XYZ file of N, CA and C in Angstrom:
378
model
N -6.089 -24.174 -20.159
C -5.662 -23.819 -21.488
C -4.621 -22.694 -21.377
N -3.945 -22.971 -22.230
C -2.662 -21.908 -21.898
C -2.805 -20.699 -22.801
N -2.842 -19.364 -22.428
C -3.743 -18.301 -22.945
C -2.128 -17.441 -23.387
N -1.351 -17.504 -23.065
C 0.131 -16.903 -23.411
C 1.425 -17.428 -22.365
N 2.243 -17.206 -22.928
C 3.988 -17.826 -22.295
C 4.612 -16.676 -22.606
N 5.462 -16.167 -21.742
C 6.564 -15.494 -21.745
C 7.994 -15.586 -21.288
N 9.308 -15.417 -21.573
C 10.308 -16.193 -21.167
C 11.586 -14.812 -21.048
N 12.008 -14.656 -20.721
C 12.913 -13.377 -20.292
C 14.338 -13.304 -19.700
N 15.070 -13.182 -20.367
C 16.868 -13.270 -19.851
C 17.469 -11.985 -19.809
N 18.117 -12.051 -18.278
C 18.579 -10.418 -18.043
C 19.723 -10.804 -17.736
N 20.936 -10.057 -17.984
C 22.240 -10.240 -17.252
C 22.761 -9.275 -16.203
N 23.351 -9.849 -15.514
C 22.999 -9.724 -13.876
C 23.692 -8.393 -13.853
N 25.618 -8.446 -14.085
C 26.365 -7.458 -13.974
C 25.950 -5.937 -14.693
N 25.219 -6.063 -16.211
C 24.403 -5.001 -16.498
C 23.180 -4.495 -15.906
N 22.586 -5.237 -14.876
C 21.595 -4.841 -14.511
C 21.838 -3.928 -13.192
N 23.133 -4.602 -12.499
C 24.179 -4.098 -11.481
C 24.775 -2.917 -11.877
N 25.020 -2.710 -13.212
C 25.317 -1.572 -13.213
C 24.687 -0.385 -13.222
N 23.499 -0.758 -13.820
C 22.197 0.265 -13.898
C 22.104 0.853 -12.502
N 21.592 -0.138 -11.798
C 21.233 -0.205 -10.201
C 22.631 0.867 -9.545
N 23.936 0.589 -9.699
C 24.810 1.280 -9.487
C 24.606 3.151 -9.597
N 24.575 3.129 -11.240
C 24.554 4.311 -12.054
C 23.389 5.503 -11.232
N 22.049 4.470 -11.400
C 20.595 5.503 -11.319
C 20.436 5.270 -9.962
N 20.639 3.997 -8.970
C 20.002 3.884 -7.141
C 18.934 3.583 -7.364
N 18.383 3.959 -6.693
C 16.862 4.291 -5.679
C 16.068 4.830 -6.911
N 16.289 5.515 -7.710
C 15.461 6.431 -8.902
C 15.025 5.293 -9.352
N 15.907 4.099 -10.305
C 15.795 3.433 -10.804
C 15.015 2.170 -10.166
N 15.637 1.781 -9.311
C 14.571 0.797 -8.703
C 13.469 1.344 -7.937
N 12.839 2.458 -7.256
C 11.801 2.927 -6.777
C 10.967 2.768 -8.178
N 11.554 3.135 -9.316
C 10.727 3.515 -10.634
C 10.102 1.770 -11.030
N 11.073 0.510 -10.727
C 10.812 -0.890 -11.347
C 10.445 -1.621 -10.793
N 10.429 -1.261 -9.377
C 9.953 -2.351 -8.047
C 9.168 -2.244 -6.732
N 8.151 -2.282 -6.665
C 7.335 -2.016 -5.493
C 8.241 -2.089 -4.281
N 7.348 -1.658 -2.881
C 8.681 -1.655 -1.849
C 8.897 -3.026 -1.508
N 8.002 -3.606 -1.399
C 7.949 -5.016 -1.077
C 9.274 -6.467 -1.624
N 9.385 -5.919 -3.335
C 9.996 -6.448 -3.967
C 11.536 -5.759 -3.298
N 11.597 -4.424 -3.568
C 12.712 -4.021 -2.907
C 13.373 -4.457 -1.720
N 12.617 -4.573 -0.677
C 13.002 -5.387 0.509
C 13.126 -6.506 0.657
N 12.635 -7.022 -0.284
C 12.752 -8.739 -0.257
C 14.036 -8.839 -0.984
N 14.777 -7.770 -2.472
C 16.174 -8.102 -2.981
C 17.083 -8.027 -1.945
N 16.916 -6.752 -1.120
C 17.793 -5.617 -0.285
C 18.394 -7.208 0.528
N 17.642 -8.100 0.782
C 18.025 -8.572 2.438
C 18.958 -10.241 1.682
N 19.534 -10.139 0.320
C 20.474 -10.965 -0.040
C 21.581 -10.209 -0.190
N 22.975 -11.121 -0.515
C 24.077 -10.669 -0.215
C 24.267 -10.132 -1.845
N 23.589 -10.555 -2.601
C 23.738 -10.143 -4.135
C 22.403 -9.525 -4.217
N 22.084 -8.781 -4.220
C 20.525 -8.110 -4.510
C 20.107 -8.098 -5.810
N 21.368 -7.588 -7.242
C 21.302 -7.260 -8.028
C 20.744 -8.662 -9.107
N 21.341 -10.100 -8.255
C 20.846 -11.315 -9.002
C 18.992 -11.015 -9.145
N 19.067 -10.849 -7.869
C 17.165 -11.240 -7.823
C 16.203 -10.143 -8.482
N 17.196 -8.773 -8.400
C 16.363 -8.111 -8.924
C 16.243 -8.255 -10.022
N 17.007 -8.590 -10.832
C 17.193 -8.977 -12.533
C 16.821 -9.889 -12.550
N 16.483 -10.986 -11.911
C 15.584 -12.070 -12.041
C 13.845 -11.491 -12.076
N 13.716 -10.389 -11.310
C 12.380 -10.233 -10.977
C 12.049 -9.242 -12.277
N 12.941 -8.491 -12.407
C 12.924 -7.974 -13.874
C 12.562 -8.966 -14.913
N 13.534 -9.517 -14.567
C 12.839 -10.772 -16.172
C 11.525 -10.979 -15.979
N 11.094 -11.355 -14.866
C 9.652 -11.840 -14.725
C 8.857 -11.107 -15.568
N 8.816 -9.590 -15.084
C 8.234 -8.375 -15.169
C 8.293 -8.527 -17.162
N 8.911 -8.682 -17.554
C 9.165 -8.485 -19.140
C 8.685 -10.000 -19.763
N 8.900 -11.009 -19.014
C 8.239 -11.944 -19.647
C 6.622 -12.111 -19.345
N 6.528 -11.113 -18.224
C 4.857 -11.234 -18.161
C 4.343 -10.253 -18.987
N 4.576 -9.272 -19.316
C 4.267 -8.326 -20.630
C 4.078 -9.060 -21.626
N 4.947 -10.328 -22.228
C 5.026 -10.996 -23.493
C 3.860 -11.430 -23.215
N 3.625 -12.087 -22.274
C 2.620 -13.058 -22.202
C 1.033 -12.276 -21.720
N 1.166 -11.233 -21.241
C 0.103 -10.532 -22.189
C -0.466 -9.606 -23.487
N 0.576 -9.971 -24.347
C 0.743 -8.856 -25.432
C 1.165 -7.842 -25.162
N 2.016 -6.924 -24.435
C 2.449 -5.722 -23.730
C 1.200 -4.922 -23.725
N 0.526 -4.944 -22.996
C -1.018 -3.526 -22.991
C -0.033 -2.542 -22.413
N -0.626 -1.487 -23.224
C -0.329 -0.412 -23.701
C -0.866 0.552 -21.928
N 0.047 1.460 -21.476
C 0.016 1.857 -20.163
C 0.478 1.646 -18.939
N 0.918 0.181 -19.137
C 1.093 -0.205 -17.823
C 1.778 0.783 -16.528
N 1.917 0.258 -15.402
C 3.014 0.950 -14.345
C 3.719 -0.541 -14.154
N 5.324 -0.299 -13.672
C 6.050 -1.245 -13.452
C 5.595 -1.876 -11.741
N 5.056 -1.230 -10.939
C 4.365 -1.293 -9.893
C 2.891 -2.532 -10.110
N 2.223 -2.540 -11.313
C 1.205 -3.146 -11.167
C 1.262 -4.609 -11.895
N 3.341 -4.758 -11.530
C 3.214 -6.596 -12.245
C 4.231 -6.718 -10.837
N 3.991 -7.001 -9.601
C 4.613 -7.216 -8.518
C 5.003 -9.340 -8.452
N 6.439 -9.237 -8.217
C 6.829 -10.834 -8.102
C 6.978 -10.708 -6.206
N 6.229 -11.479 -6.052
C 6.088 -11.476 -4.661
C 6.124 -13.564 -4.212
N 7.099 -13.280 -3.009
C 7.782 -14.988 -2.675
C 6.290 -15.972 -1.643
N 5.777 -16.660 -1.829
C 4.927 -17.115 -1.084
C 5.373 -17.973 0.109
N 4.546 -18.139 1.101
C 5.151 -19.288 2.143
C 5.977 -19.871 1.683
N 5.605 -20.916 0.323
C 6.105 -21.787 -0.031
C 8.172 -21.593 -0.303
N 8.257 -19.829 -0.253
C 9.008 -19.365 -1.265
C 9.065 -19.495 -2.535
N 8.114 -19.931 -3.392
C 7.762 -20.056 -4.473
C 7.539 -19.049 -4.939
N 7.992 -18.421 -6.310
C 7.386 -16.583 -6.654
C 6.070 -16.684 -7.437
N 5.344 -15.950 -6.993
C 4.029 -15.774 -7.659
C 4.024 -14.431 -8.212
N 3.167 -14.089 -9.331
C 2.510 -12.555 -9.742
C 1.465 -12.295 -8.890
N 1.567 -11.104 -9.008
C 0.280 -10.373 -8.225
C -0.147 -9.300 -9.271
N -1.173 -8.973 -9.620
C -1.745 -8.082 -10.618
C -2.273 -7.046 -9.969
N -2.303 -5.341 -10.672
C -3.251 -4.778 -9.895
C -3.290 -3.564 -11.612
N -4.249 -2.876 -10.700
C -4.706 -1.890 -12.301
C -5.187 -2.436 -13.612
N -4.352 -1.816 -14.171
C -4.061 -2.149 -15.900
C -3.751 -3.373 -16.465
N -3.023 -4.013 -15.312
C -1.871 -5.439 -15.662
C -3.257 -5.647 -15.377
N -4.173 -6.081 -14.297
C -5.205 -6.689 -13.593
C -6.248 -7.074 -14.809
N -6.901 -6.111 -15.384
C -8.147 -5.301 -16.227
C -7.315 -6.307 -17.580
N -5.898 -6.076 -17.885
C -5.626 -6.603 -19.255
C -5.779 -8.365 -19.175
N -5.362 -8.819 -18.050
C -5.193 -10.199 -17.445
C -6.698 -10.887 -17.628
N -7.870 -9.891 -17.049
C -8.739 -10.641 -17.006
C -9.787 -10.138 -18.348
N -9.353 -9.687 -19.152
C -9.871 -9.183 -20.379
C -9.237 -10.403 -21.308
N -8.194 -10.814 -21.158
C -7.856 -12.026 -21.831
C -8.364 -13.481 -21.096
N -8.828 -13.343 -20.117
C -9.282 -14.187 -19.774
C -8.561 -15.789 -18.592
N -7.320 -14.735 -18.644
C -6.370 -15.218 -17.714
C -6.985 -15.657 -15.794
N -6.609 -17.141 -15.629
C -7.151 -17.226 -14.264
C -6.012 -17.516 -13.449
N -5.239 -18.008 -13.461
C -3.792 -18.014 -13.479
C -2.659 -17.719 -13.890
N -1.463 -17.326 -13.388
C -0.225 -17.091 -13.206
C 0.858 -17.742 -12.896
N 1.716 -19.100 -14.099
C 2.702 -19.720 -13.468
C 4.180 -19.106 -13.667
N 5.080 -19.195 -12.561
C 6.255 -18.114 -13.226
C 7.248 -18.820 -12.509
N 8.263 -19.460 -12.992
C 9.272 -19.351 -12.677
C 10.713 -18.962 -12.735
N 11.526 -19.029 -11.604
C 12.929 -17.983 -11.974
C 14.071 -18.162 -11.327
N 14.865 -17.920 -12.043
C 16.251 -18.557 -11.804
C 17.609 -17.883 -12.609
N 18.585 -17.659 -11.233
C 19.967 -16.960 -11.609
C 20.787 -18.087 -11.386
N 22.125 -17.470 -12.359
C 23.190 -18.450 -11.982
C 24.378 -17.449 -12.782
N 25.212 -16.945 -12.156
C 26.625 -16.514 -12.190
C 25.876 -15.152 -12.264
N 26.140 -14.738 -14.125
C 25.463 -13.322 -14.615
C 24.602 -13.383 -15.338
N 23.890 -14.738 -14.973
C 22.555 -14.483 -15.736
C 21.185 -14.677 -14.775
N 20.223 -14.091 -15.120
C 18.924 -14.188 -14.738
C 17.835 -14.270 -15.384
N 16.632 -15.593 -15.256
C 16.092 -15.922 -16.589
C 14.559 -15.901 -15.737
N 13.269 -15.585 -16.312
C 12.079 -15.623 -16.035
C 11.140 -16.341 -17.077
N 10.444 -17.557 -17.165
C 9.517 -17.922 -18.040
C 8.075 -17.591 -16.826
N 7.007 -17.328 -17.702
C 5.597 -16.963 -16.993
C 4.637 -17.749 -17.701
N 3.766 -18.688 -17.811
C 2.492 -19.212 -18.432
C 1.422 -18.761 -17.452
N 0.746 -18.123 -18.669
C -0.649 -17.536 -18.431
C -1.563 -18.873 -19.029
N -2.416 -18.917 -18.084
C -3.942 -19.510 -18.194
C -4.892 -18.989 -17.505
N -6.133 -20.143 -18.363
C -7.128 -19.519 -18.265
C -8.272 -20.549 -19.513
N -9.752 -20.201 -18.973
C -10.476 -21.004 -19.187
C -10.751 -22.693 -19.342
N -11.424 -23.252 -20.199
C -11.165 -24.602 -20.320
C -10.015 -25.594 -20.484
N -9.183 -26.558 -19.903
C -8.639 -27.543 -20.326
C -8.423 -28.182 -21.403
């Protein structure tokens, strides 16, 4: 059963510029290291990170934004598959399974200057 959807469009060159402006402040503040190292090692970093951003904002929708979060505890992390999955921890975690969420589908995708994230949350019965 699908318990919330979230869908999220970032544009790339503004997000590039941010990243430009603030560095390390700014992304230490939006991206675990993990995520960081996984943008760092493309020739465009700024696509994926604004892709992973979107994620990050469309998974908020799709849990009602709970109130507290850290940008650290909605991590987009690439699986074997390279497929991106969420990983929950804290607050995101506690709000996820307070709604009753058992799953996490997310997918994401850039193209020129844009970067787009949809997320479906489920959970319980069929």
């Amino acid at each position: 059963m699908v318990i919330g959807i979230g869908l999220d469009l970032v544009t790339v060159s503004r997000f590039a510029r941010m990243i430009e402006r603030y560095g390390e402040r700014l992304l230490g503040r939006l991206f675990t290291a993990g995520e960081r190292a996984y943008c760092a090692k493309y020739a465009q970093p700024a696509q994926h990170y604004a892709a992973r951003f979107a994620a990050k904002e469309a998974l908020l929708k799709a849990l009602g934004v709970p109130h507290g979060l850290s940008w650290h505890e909605l991590e987009v992390v690439s699986a074997a598959s390279r497929a991106p999955q969420i990983h929950l921890s804290g607050r995101a975690a506690e709000a996820a399974r307070q709604l009753g969420i058992t799953r996490l589908l997310v997918t994401l995708t850039h193209e020129r200057d844009l970067a787009a994230a949809m997320i479906v949350a489920e959970g319980g019965a069929d």
